[in-house]
Amino acid sequence: GENVEQHPSTLSVQEGDSAVIKCTYSDSASNYFPWYKQELGKRPQLIIDIRSNVGEKKDQRIAVTLNKTAKHFSLHITETQPEDSAVYFCAASKELTGGGNKLTFGTGTQLKVEL
Amino acid sequence: EAGVTQFPSHSVIEKGQTVTLRCDPISGHDNLYWYRRVMGKEIKFLLHFVKESKQDESGMPNNRFLAERTGGTYSTLKVQPAELEDSGVYFCASSQLTGFSNIQYFGAGTRLSVL
């Protein structure tokens, strides 16, 4: 089955700096890669996703890059703010017959943005 | 639009007891998923419903876990009898049954503590 590894497990940056979280996956058939942000006590929320037919996607301060050959993808957050502090999860999936997609998650990265 | 709701938010039970978790997906979402996060590790897939049918239950740990989705609306996950290692946060997610929009929306989770 699919295996996703995520690094680092914790990341501390100064406000205004950039943060990068990296993930690798094992199943070359995976074609959908979402990133979720979970603030303390709240639900995981999708912040950005990318499909295998695209190499990069941006949404304001957030970007995701995908390297299918190397089977790794990364989350980039620029100009970090205190409200970016949360646990970030990467995930990988492939389409299932009949629709839907089981997500395989990484172990999460605790990002702390310090003032 | 109401999000995915889960009940209870927290449950504390003793080993050997039974607990039933409930998930109400977003209205109109035919895909419903259960996931679990144990001891700060990765969020792991348990099973996937398409309407009332179990599409994939490969992640269910053992036969002490029973999931149902009668009528294809809300779902329940019963643990009977509960063991210490069942402690963790149980998440439910739902998505539409389409080929190009597989975004999974998560509930806030049920934190299960087995003492």
XYZ file of N, CA and C in Angstrom:
690
model
N 0.819 -1.199 0.000
C 0.000 0.000 0.000
C 0.854 1.250 0.000
N 0.175 2.383 -0.054
C 0.859 3.678 -0.076
C 1.483 3.978 1.280
N 2.636 4.651 1.227
C 3.311 5.099 2.439
C 3.759 6.542 2.218
N 3.432 7.413 3.144
C 3.806 8.832 3.037
C 4.681 9.200 4.215
N 5.817 9.776 3.927
C 6.714 10.265 4.972
C 6.762 11.787 4.919
N 6.782 12.401 6.096
C 6.704 13.855 6.193
C 7.790 14.367 7.121
N 8.438 15.457 6.684
C 9.507 16.062 7.475
C 9.478 17.581 7.315
N 9.849 18.343 8.358
C 10.214 17.860 9.686
C 8.973 17.605 10.540
N 9.141 17.044 11.706
C 8.004 16.823 12.598
C 7.646 18.115 13.336
N 8.637 18.948 13.586
C 8.396 20.265 14.172
C 9.217 21.295 13.418
N 8.670 22.496 13.327
C 9.329 23.570 12.598
C 9.013 24.886 13.277
N 10.050 25.610 13.632
C 9.861 26.897 14.279
C 10.508 27.963 13.408
N 9.739 28.988 13.068
C 10.260 30.076 12.221
C 9.889 31.403 12.839
N 10.613 32.428 12.429
C 10.288 33.776 12.853
C 9.220 34.348 11.931
N 8.356 35.162 12.498
C 7.313 35.796 11.704
C 7.938 36.505 10.507
N 7.346 36.263 9.338
C 7.856 36.886 8.121
C 8.771 35.981 7.317
N 9.325 34.955 7.980
C 10.176 34.000 7.266
C 9.314 33.020 6.475
N 9.992 32.214 5.666
C 9.306 31.162 4.910
C 9.409 29.832 5.649
N 8.446 28.974 5.382
C 8.444 27.630 5.958
C 8.245 26.619 4.831
N 8.991 25.533 4.910
C 8.878 24.475 3.900
C 8.701 23.133 4.591
N 7.712 22.396 4.160
C 7.440 21.061 4.690
C 7.487 20.092 3.511
N 8.194 18.980 3.706
C 8.410 18.052 2.593
C 7.780 16.691 2.865
N 7.254 16.088 1.809
C 6.667 14.754 1.898
C 7.109 13.898 0.731
N 7.256 12.616 0.997
C 7.527 11.661 -0.072
C 6.451 10.587 -0.041
N 6.169 10.005 -1.180
C 5.179 8.940 -1.256
C 5.772 7.763 -2.008
N 5.149 6.613 -1.866
C 5.747 5.393 -2.424
C 5.020 4.857 -3.653
N 3.729 5.113 -3.759
C 2.933 4.545 -4.838
C 2.882 5.486 -6.043
N 3.510 5.076 -7.127
C 3.563 5.927 -8.312
C 2.182 6.148 -8.937
N 1.200 5.355 -8.539
C -0.160 5.528 -9.063
C -0.922 6.639 -8.352
N -0.412 7.141 -7.260
C -1.089 8.235 -6.551
C -1.127 9.453 -7.453
N -2.266 10.140 -7.456
C -2.430 11.255 -8.380
C -3.072 12.491 -7.760
N -3.312 12.450 -6.465
C -3.940 13.595 -5.801
C -3.264 13.804 -4.464
N -2.843 15.067 -4.211
C -2.014 15.345 -3.035
C -2.541 16.589 -2.319
N -3.350 16.399 -1.288
C -3.860 17.548 -0.537
C -3.006 17.850 0.689
N -3.092 19.072 1.147
C -2.462 19.502 2.398
C -3.560 20.016 3.328
N -3.520 19.535 4.562
C -4.496 19.956 5.559
C -3.790 20.682 6.699
N -4.488 21.677 7.220
C -4.008 22.432 8.382
C -4.959 22.159 9.539
N -4.403 21.801 10.695
C -5.251 21.569 11.855
C -4.791 22.448 12.997
N -5.606 23.420 13.333
C -5.341 24.245 14.496
C -5.799 23.483 15.736
N -5.245 23.856 16.857
C -5.495 23.135 18.105
C -6.985 23.031 18.396
N -7.452 21.797 18.544
C -8.845 21.558 18.899
C -9.841 21.720 17.770
N -9.341 21.981 16.560
C -10.259 22.192 15.441
C -10.132 21.090 14.400
N -10.968 21.148 13.405
C -10.964 20.119 12.372
C -9.835 20.345 11.386
N -9.295 19.288 10.782
C -8.333 19.474 9.690
C -9.035 20.168 8.529
N -8.393 21.181 7.989
C -8.987 21.921 6.872
C -8.040 21.914 5.689
N -8.600 21.657 4.524
C -7.810 21.674 3.298
C -7.331 23.088 3.025
N -6.029 23.226 2.795
C -5.508 24.560 2.463
C -5.064 24.652 1.010
N -4.643 23.561 0.434
C -4.245 23.541 -0.967
C -4.109 22.085 -1.395
N -4.317 21.828 -2.672
C -4.122 20.480 -3.191
C -3.541 20.557 -4.596
N -2.983 19.447 -5.044
C -2.384 19.420 -6.368
C -2.612 18.045 -6.981
N -2.829 18.049 -8.274
C -2.997 16.782 -8.995
C -1.724 16.473 -9.776
N -1.591 15.225 -10.162
C -0.323 14.767 -10.747
C -0.041 15.349 -12.123
N -1.009 15.999 -12.743
C -0.772 16.587 -14.057
C -0.254 18.029 -13.961
N 0.019 18.465 -12.724
C 0.500 19.830 -12.492
C 1.756 19.767 -11.632
N 2.726 20.629 -11.898
C 3.965 20.603 -11.124
C 3.991 21.586 -9.975
N 3.165 22.635 -10.064
C 3.169 23.646 -9.018
C 1.813 24.335 -8.980
N 1.432 24.732 -7.782
C 0.169 25.457 -7.616
C 0.334 26.463 -6.502
N -0.190 27.667 -6.712
C -0.052 28.727 -5.713
C -1.406 29.277 -5.326
N -1.495 29.705 -4.062
C -2.689 30.375 -3.569
C -2.226 31.373 -2.525
N -2.037 32.601 -2.954
C -1.567 33.689 -2.100
C -0.214 33.313 -1.497
N -0.134 33.163 -0.181
C 1.162 32.888 0.459
C 1.534 31.413 0.472
N 0.666 30.580 -0.059
C 0.881 29.134 0.009
C 1.137 28.581 -1.390
N 2.083 27.678 -1.487
C 2.355 27.020 -2.763
C 2.701 25.565 -2.504
N 2.401 24.735 -3.460
C 2.775 23.324 -3.379
C 3.474 22.951 -4.676
N 4.546 22.178 -4.556
C 5.272 21.682 -5.716
C 5.236 20.169 -5.702
N 5.222 19.572 -6.867
C 5.158 18.126 -7.002
C 6.211 17.658 -7.997
N 6.989 16.677 -7.589
C 7.968 16.045 -8.468
C 7.582 14.576 -8.583
N 6.909 14.232 -9.667
C 6.412 12.859 -9.828
C 7.539 11.852 -9.988
N 8.604 12.268 -10.635
C 9.719 11.347 -10.864
C 10.339 10.923 -9.542
N 10.548 11.917 -8.687
C 11.154 11.644 -7.390
C 10.124 11.225 -6.348
N 8.868 11.352 -6.673
C 7.768 11.033 -5.755
C 7.867 11.840 -4.470
N 8.007 13.143 -4.635
C 7.934 13.984 -3.462
C 7.216 15.280 -3.780
N 6.614 15.858 -2.754
C 5.889 17.104 -2.881
C 6.113 17.940 -1.630
N 6.033 19.231 -1.797
C 6.396 20.145 -0.713
C 5.382 21.271 -0.588
N 5.239 21.739 0.643
C 4.390 22.892 0.953
C 5.298 24.059 1.297
N 5.038 25.197 0.678
C 5.822 26.399 0.927
C 4.892 27.494 1.434
N 5.220 28.040 2.587
C 4.449 29.158 3.124
C 5.396 30.349 3.216
N 5.054 31.428 2.550
C 5.885 32.630 2.597
C 5.278 33.650 3.554
N 6.131 34.561 4.005
C 5.693 35.644 4.904
C 4.827 35.101 6.034
N 5.363 34.144 6.764
C 4.575 33.474 7.799
C 4.056 34.454 8.839
N 2.876 34.120 9.364
C 2.206 34.932 10.379
C 1.864 34.028 11.562
N 1.655 34.612 12.733
C 1.328 33.794 13.914
C 0.142 32.856 13.684
N -0.827 33.296 12.899
C -2.001 32.448 12.657
C -1.699 31.247 11.765
N -0.501 31.181 11.222
C -0.091 29.998 10.464
C 0.328 28.858 11.397
N 0.499 29.163 12.672
C 0.888 28.141 13.639
C -0.204 27.079 13.729
N 0.173 25.826 13.484
C -0.792 24.720 13.445
C -0.015 23.448 13.112
N -0.749 22.329 13.048
C -0.177 21.081 12.544
C -0.592 20.941 11.084
N 0.370 20.671 10.234
C 0.116 20.518 8.811
C 0.317 19.048 8.422
N -0.644 18.513 7.692
C -0.583 17.129 7.223
C -0.557 17.095 5.703
N 0.353 16.327 5.155
C 0.299 16.055 3.723
C -0.402 14.714 3.545
N -0.912 14.471 2.367
C -1.593 13.214 2.087
C -1.455 12.883 0.609
N -1.629 11.613 0.306
C -1.593 11.145 -1.077
C -2.743 10.184 -1.299
N -3.245 10.150 -2.528
C -4.323 9.212 -2.824
C -4.365 8.925 -4.319
N -5.107 7.893 -4.662
C -5.392 7.601 -6.061
C -6.880 7.304 -6.178
N -7.393 7.558 -7.346
C -8.809 7.389 -7.538
C -9.200 5.921 -7.342
N -10.291 5.704 -6.649
C -10.802 4.355 -6.469
C -11.855 4.070 -7.528
N -12.030 2.828 -7.850
C -13.077 2.446 -8.788
C -14.429 2.874 -8.250
N -15.177 3.593 -9.046
C -16.477 4.061 -8.593
C -16.423 5.405 -7.913
N -15.240 5.998 -7.829
C -15.137 7.330 -7.237
C -14.631 7.297 -5.818
N -14.300 8.463 -5.301
C -13.773 8.560 -3.953
C -12.277 8.342 -3.925
N -11.661 8.701 -2.821
C -10.219 8.576 -2.737
C -9.787 8.430 -1.284
N -9.263 7.266 -0.950
C -8.720 7.024 0.387
C -7.443 7.827 0.530
N -7.327 8.611 1.591
C -6.135 9.424 1.829
C -5.157 8.681 2.724
N -3.882 8.719 2.345
C -2.804 8.228 3.195
C -2.034 9.455 3.660
N -1.978 9.651 4.975
C -1.407 10.870 5.536
C 0.034 10.684 5.985
N 0.745 11.795 6.004
C 2.025 11.848 6.690
C 1.769 12.021 8.183
N 2.841 12.038 8.957
C 2.722 12.088 10.412
C 2.491 13.487 10.956
N 2.509 14.494 10.099
C 2.207 15.846 10.545
C 3.443 16.648 10.900
N 3.345 17.962 10.709
C 4.409 18.899 11.081
C 3.811 19.983 11.963
N 4.352 20.117 13.165
C 3.909 21.185 14.059
C 4.696 22.441 13.703
N 4.005 23.396 13.102
C 4.650 24.659 12.735
C 4.357 25.706 13.800
N 5.400 26.340 14.260
C 5.248 27.436 15.220
C 5.881 28.688 14.636
N 5.086 29.725 14.543
C 5.584 30.995 14.037
C 5.759 31.929 15.224
N 6.996 32.312 15.461
C 7.311 33.124 16.634
C 7.400 34.602 16.261
N 6.931 35.422 17.206
C 6.947 36.872 16.981
C 8.375 37.419 17.094
N -23.552 26.606 4.601
C -23.630 25.125 4.511
C -23.043 24.514 5.780
N -23.782 23.587 6.396
C -23.293 22.931 7.594
C -22.153 22.009 7.211
N -21.149 21.930 8.102
C -20.020 21.067 7.842
C -20.275 19.664 8.354
N -19.232 18.854 8.367
C -19.311 17.512 8.918
C -19.361 17.629 10.435
N -20.331 16.992 11.032
C -20.451 17.056 12.480
C -20.249 15.686 13.085
N -19.586 15.669 14.224
C -19.316 14.422 14.919
C -19.762 14.544 16.369
N -20.240 13.435 16.883
C -20.717 13.402 18.260
C -20.367 12.063 18.892
N -19.894 12.011 20.142
C -19.576 13.177 20.970
C -18.220 13.766 20.586
N -17.869 14.892 21.161
C -16.558 15.470 20.888
C -15.489 14.758 21.710
N -15.907 14.226 22.859
C -14.962 13.526 23.721
C -15.712 12.432 24.462
N -15.080 11.256 24.546
C -15.679 10.142 25.269
C -14.609 9.453 26.100
N -14.927 9.275 27.372
C -14.026 8.569 28.280
C -14.739 7.319 28.771
N -14.169 6.156 28.474
C -14.790 4.898 28.881
C -13.740 3.988 29.490
N -14.213 2.944 30.140
C -13.294 1.966 30.703
C -13.102 0.813 29.733
N -11.972 0.196 29.836
C -11.673 -0.979 29.020
C -12.797 -1.993 29.163
N -13.238 -2.531 28.013
C -14.289 -3.521 28.030
C -15.676 -2.954 27.751
N -15.805 -1.646 27.871
C -17.094 -1.023 27.594
C -17.284 -0.817 26.092
N -18.485 -0.383 25.749
C -18.845 -0.135 24.356
C -19.022 1.356 24.126
N -18.585 1.822 22.980
C -18.772 3.226 22.635
C -19.232 3.314 21.187
N -20.138 4.241 20.933
C -20.626 4.466 19.576
C -20.385 5.915 19.193
N -19.678 6.095 18.104
C -19.397 7.426 17.592
C -20.318 7.690 16.410
N -20.710 8.944 16.261
C -21.627 9.282 15.178
C -21.026 10.358 14.297
N -21.326 10.258 13.016
C -20.872 11.249 12.043
C -22.026 11.638 11.132
N -22.266 12.933 11.006
C -23.230 13.443 10.037
C -22.460 14.153 8.940
N -22.468 13.603 7.738
C -21.691 14.216 6.651
C -22.393 15.464 6.135
N -21.729 16.161 5.258
C -22.341 17.290 4.580
C -23.479 16.751 3.707
N -24.603 17.429 3.729
C -25.763 16.978 2.978
C -25.431 16.821 1.493
N -25.795 15.663 0.953
C -25.543 15.411 -0.460
C -24.234 14.721 -0.757
N -23.388 14.558 0.263
C -22.116 13.868 0.067
C -22.328 12.363 0.195
N -22.056 11.649 -0.904
C -22.245 10.211 -0.888
C -21.048 9.464 -0.300
N -19.864 10.062 -0.401
C -18.671 9.429 0.164
C -18.547 9.809 1.631
N -18.320 8.813 2.463
C -18.087 9.060 3.883
C -16.925 8.193 4.321
N -15.985 8.802 5.032
C -14.769 8.126 5.457
C -14.613 8.222 6.977
N -14.018 7.193 7.534
C -13.583 7.234 8.930
C -12.067 7.102 8.955
N -11.450 7.933 9.783
C -10.003 7.907 10.000
C -9.748 7.939 11.504
N -8.516 7.598 11.881
C -8.155 7.633 13.293
C -6.721 8.133 13.433
N -6.499 8.967 14.465
C -5.145 9.394 14.784
C -4.841 8.925 16.205
N -3.818 8.092 16.305
C -3.461 7.517 17.598
C -2.156 8.117 18.075
N -2.127 8.604 19.316
C -0.899 9.049 19.993
C -0.029 9.965 19.148
N -0.618 10.946 18.474
C 0.156 11.924 17.721
C 0.808 11.383 16.469
N 0.381 10.212 16.041
C 0.942 9.645 14.805
C 0.131 10.123 13.608
N 0.307 9.450 12.482
C -0.406 9.893 11.298
C -1.890 9.591 11.413
N -2.675 10.309 10.622
C -4.101 10.038 10.525
C -4.243 8.824 9.605
N -4.852 7.760 10.143
C -4.939 6.508 9.379
C -6.356 6.216 8.922
N -6.473 5.776 7.705
C -7.748 5.412 7.104
C -8.318 4.181 7.786
N -9.626 4.212 8.049
C -10.320 3.043 8.594
C -11.228 2.428 7.539
N -12.194 3.216 7.061
C -13.050 2.682 6.013
C -13.756 3.783 5.238
N -14.379 3.382 4.148
C -15.005 4.289 3.199
C -16.369 3.745 2.799
N -17.393 4.579 2.926
C -18.730 4.266 2.451
C -19.018 5.046 1.178
N -19.698 4.407 0.246
C -20.344 5.123 -0.836
C -21.838 4.903 -0.622
N -22.503 5.953 -0.295
C -23.903 5.865 0.158
C -23.941 4.877 1.324
N -24.752 3.838 1.237
C -24.842 2.917 2.375
C -23.901 1.724 2.264
N -23.150 1.642 1.171
C -22.306 0.472 0.930
C -20.868 0.717 1.371
N -20.272 -0.305 1.964
C -18.860 -0.239 2.339
C -18.014 -0.458 1.084
N -17.304 0.581 0.694
C -16.463 0.506 -0.497
C -15.110 -0.118 -0.183
N -14.581 0.228 0.987
C -13.248 -0.212 1.374
C -13.176 -0.198 2.891
N -12.981 -1.354 3.489
C -12.842 -1.393 4.948
C -11.505 -1.996 5.344
N -10.531 -1.821 4.480
C -9.219 -2.423 4.694
C -8.478 -1.862 5.903
N -8.868 -0.694 6.380
C -8.162 -0.084 7.502
C -8.744 -0.413 8.864
N -9.845 -1.135 8.903
C -10.453 -1.473 10.186
C -9.504 -2.400 10.961
N -9.187 -2.050 12.213
C -8.159 -2.779 12.963
C -8.517 -4.239 13.245
N -9.760 -4.494 13.604
C -10.180 -5.854 13.961
C -11.704 -5.884 14.071
N -12.231 -7.048 14.419
C -13.688 -7.191 14.431
C -14.355 -6.565 15.650
N -13.618 -5.866 16.468
C -14.251 -5.117 17.561
C -14.829 -3.798 17.039
N -14.499 -3.452 15.830
C -14.965 -2.212 15.230
C -16.058 -2.531 14.207
N -17.193 -1.828 14.330
C -18.294 -2.030 13.397
C -18.813 -0.674 12.946
N -18.798 -0.457 11.638
C -19.301 0.792 11.088
C -20.560 0.528 10.285
N -21.500 1.445 10.398
C -22.742 1.328 9.653
C -23.128 2.683 9.080
N -23.885 2.618 8.010
C -24.401 3.848 7.413
C -25.758 3.525 6.787
N -26.704 3.243 7.624
C -28.042 2.871 7.188
C -28.714 4.045 6.497
N -29.257 3.777 5.309
C -29.943 4.845 4.580
C -29.020 5.793 3.860
N -27.731 5.578 3.993
C -26.770 6.417 3.279
C -26.652 7.829 3.791
N -27.086 8.085 5.023
C -26.964 9.438 5.569
C -25.860 9.459 6.617
N -26.248 9.486 7.896
C -25.228 9.524 8.934
C -24.609 8.154 9.115
N -23.478 8.123 9.777
C -22.773 6.865 10.015
C -22.444 6.737 11.498
N -22.359 5.500 11.942
C -21.910 5.224 13.307
C -20.717 4.288 13.273
N -19.860 4.441 14.236
C -18.714 3.562 14.412
C -18.749 3.067 15.855
N -18.942 1.776 15.988
C -19.052 1.178 17.321
C -17.784 0.410 17.638
N -17.316 0.568 18.852
C -16.158 -0.181 19.328
C -16.638 -1.029 20.506
N -16.521 -2.345 20.362
C -17.058 -3.248 21.373
C -16.308 -4.565 21.397
N -15.637 -4.927 22.482
C -15.349 -4.102 23.651
C -14.118 -3.227 23.415
N -14.100 -2.058 24.017
C -12.966 -1.141 23.824
C -11.727 -1.627 24.560
N -10.576 -1.426 23.940
C -9.287 -1.748 24.528
C -8.481 -0.463 24.674
N -7.436 -0.521 25.483
C -6.617 0.668 25.742
C -6.064 1.264 24.455
N -5.650 0.387 23.522
C -5.009 0.865 22.293
C -5.982 1.525 21.323
N -7.277 1.513 21.662
C -8.274 2.170 20.808
C -8.330 3.675 21.070
N -7.658 4.124 22.097
C -7.652 5.554 22.415
C -7.053 6.343 21.252
N -7.648 7.490 20.983
C -7.165 8.329 19.892
C -8.273 9.274 19.459
N -8.026 9.966 18.378
C -9.032 10.863 17.822
C -9.582 10.232 16.544
N -10.886 10.075 16.497
C -11.560 9.473 15.352
C -12.179 10.591 14.515
N -11.750 10.659 13.272
C -12.244 11.679 12.364
C -13.181 11.056 11.333
N -14.154 11.835 10.960
C -15.031 11.488 9.863
C -14.831 12.542 8.777
N -14.935 12.132 7.539
C -14.831 13.071 6.425
C -15.850 12.691 5.372
N -16.258 13.653 4.584
C -17.183 13.349 3.500
C -16.773 14.100 2.240
N -17.202 13.566 1.103
C -16.922 14.214 -0.180
C -18.037 13.874 -1.159
N -18.110 14.679 -2.197
C -19.111 14.426 -3.223
C -18.677 13.248 -4.093
N -19.629 12.633 -4.738
C -19.321 11.512 -5.621
C -19.175 12.030 -7.035
N -18.050 12.696 -7.300
C -17.787 13.168 -8.658
C -16.356 12.813 -9.025
N -16.059 12.878 -10.299
C -14.728 12.493 -10.736
C -13.684 13.553 -10.540
N -14.073 14.820 -10.400
C -13.080 15.878 -10.385
C -13.111 16.714 -9.112
N -13.937 16.363 -8.195
C -13.970 17.133 -6.956
C -13.988 16.160 -5.794
N -12.815 15.704 -5.414
C -12.734 14.706 -4.360
C -12.269 15.296 -3.045
N -12.464 16.581 -2.869
C -12.044 17.218 -1.631
C -12.790 16.584 -0.473
N -12.049 16.157 0.518
C -12.651 15.586 1.713
C -12.737 16.657 2.791
N -13.948 16.808 3.333
C -14.196 17.768 4.398
C -14.275 16.991 5.711
N -13.486 17.425 6.658
C -13.365 16.697 7.911
C -14.233 17.294 9.011
N -14.652 16.409 9.911
C -15.266 16.859 11.137
C -14.184 17.177 12.163
N -14.608 17.675 13.302
C -13.658 18.070 14.343
C -13.124 16.872 15.133
N -13.730 15.707 14.911
C -13.219 14.515 15.551
C -13.874 14.197 16.887
N -13.779 12.923 17.253
C -14.169 12.473 18.591
C -12.911 11.955 19.270
N -12.597 12.550 20.404
C -11.437 12.076 21.164
C -11.893 10.967 22.094
N -11.402 9.768 21.864
C -11.778 8.600 22.677
C -10.637 8.259 23.624
N -10.977 8.201 24.893
C -10.002 7.820 25.920
C -10.494 6.552 26.576
N -9.730 5.476 26.456
C -10.080 4.200 27.080
C -9.149 3.995 28.273
N -9.759 3.905 29.453
C -8.964 3.818 30.685
C -8.890 2.389 31.226
